N, CA, C and O of each residue as an XYZ file, in Angstrom:
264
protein
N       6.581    -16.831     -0.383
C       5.725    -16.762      0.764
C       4.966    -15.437      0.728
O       5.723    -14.467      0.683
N       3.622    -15.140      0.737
C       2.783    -14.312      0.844
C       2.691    -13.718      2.150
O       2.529    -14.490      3.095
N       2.765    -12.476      2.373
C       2.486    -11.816      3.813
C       1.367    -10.864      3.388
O       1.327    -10.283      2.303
N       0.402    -10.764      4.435
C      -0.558     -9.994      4.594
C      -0.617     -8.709      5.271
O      -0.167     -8.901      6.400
N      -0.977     -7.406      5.122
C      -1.330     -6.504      6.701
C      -2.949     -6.514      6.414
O      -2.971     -6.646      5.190
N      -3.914     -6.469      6.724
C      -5.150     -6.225      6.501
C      -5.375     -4.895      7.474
O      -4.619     -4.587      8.395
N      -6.235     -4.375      7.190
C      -6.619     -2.964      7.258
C      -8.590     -2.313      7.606
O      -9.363     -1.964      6.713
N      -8.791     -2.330      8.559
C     -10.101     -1.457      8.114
C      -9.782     -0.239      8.284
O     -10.148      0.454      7.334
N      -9.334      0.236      8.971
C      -8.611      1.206      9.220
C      -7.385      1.888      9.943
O      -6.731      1.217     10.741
N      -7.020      3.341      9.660
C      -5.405      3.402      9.913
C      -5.030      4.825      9.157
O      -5.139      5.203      7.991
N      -4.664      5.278     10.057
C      -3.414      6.432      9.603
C      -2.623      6.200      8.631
O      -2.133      5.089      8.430
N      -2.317      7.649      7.615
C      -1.656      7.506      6.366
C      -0.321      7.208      7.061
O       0.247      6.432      6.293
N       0.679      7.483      8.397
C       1.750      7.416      9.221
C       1.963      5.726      8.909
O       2.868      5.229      8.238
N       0.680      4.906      9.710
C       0.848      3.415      9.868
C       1.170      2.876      8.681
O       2.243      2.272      8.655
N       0.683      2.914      7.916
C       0.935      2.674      6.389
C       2.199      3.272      5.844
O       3.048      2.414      5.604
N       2.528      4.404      5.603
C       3.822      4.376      5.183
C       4.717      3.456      5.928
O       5.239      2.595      5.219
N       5.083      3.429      7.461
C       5.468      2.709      8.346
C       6.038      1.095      7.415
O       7.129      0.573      7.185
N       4.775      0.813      7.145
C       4.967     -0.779      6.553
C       5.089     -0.529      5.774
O       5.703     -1.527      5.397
N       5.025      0.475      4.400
C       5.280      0.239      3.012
C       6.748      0.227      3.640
O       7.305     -0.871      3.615
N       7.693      1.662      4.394
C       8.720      1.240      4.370
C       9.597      0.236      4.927
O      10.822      0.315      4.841
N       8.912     -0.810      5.559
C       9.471     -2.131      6.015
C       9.498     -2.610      4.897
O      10.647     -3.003      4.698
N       8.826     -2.811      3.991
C       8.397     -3.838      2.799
C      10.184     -3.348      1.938
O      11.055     -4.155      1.613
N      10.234     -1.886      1.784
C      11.233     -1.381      0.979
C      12.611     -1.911      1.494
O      13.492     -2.434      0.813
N      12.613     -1.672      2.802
C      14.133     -2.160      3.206
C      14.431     -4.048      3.462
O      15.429     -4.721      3.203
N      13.054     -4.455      4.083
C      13.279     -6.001      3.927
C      13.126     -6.550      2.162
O      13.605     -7.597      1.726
N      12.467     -5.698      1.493
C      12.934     -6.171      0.200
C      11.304     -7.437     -0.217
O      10.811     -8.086      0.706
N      10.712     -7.549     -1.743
C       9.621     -7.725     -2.091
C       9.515     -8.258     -3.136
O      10.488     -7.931     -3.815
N       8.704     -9.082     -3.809
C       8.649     -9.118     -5.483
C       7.235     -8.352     -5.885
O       6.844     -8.297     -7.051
N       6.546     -7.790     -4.808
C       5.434     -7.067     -5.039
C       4.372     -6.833     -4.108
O       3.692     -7.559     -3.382
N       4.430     -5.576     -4.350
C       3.145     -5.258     -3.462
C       1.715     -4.765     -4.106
O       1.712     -4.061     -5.115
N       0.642     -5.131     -3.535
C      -1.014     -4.841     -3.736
C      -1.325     -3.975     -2.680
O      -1.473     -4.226     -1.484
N      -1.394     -3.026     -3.232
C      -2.208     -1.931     -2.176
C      -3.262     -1.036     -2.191
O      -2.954     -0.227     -3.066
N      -4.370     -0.706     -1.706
C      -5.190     -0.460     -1.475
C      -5.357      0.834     -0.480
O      -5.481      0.184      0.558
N      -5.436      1.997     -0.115
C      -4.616      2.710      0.702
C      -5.386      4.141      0.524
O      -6.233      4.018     -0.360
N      -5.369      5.307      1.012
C      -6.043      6.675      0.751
C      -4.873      7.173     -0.307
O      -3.797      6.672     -0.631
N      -5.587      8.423     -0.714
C      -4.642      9.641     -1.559
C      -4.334     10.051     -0.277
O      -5.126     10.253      0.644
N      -2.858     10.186     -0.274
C      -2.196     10.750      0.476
C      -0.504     11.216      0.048
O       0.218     10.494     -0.639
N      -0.114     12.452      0.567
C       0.821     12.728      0.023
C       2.278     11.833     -0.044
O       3.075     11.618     -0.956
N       2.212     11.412      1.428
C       2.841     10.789      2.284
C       3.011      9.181      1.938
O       4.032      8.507      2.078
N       1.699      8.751      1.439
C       1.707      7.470      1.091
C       1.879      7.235     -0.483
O       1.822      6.064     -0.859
N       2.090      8.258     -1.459
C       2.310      8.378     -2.773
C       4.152      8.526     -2.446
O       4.988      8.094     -3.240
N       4.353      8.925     -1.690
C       5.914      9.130     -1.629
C       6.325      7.373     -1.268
O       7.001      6.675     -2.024
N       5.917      7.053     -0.354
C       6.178      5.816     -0.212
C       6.067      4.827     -1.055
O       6.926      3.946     -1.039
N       5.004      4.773     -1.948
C       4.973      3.783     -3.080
C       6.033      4.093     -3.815
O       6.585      3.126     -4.340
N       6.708      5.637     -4.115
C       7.612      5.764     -4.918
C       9.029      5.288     -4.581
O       9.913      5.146     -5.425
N       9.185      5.014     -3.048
C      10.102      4.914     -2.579
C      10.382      3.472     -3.197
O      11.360      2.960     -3.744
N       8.867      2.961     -2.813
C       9.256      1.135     -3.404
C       9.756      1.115     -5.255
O      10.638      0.526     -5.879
N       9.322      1.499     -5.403
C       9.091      1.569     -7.319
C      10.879      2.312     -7.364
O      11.293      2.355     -8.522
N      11.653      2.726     -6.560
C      13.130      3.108     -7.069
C      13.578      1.550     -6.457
O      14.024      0.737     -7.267
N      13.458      1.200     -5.138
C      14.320     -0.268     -4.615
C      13.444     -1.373     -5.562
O      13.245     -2.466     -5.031
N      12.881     -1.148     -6.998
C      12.818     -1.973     -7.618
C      11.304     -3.127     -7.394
O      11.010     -4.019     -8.189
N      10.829     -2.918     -6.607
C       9.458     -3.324     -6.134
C       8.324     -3.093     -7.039
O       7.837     -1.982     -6.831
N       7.855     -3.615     -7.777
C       6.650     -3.259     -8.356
C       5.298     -3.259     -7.595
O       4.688     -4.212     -7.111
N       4.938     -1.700     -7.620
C       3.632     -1.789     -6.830
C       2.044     -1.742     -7.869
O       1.925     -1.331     -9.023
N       1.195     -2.206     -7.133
C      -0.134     -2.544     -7.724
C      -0.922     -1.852     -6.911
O      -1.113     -2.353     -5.803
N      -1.634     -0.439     -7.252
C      -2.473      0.100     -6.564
C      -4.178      0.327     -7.103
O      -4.511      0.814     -8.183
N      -5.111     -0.180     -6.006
C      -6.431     -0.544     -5.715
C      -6.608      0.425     -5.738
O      -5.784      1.110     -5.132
N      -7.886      1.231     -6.500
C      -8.883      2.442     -5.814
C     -10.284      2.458     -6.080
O     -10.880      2.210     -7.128
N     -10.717      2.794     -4.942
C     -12.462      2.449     -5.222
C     -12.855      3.965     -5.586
O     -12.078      4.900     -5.390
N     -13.827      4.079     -6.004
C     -14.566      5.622     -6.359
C     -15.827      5.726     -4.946
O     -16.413      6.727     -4.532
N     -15.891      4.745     -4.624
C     -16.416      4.571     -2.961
C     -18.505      4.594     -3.289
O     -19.437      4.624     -2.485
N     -18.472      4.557     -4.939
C     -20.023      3.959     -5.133
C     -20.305      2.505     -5.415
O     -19.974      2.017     -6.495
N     -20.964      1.729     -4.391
C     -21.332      0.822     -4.325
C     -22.456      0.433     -5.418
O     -22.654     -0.729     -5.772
N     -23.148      1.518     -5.896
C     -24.145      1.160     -6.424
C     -23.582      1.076     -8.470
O     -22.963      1.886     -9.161
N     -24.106     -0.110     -8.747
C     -23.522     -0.527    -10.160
C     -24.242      0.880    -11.080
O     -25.193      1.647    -10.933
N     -22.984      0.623    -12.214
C     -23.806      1.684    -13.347
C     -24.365      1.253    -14.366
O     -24.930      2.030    -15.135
């Protein structure tokens, strides 16, 4: 079963928040998409020890093609 959070925006706090729900209810993977943040790099790591493989999104934030 697939669960979603969708996001336009949000505190690096809210987000760790749910990465660490994801860690303790347990995952076969997460896709995330998310800021550099110190806080939220700790949290992905948290998942990646309870065995979670995470998949992280980053845009360079130029829309325009090269």
């Amino acid at each position: 079963r697939s669960r979603f959070d969708f996001r336009e925006t949000g505190q690096a706090d809210d987000i760790v928040a749910t990465l660490d729900a994801i860690a303790r209810r347990g995952s076969r993977g997460v896709i995330l998409k998310a800021p550099e943040a110190p806080e939220v790099n700790a949290a992905v790591l948290r998942l990646s020890e309870a065995g979670i493989p995470v998949v992280t999104l980053v845009s360079d934030g130029d829309d325009e093609p090269d």
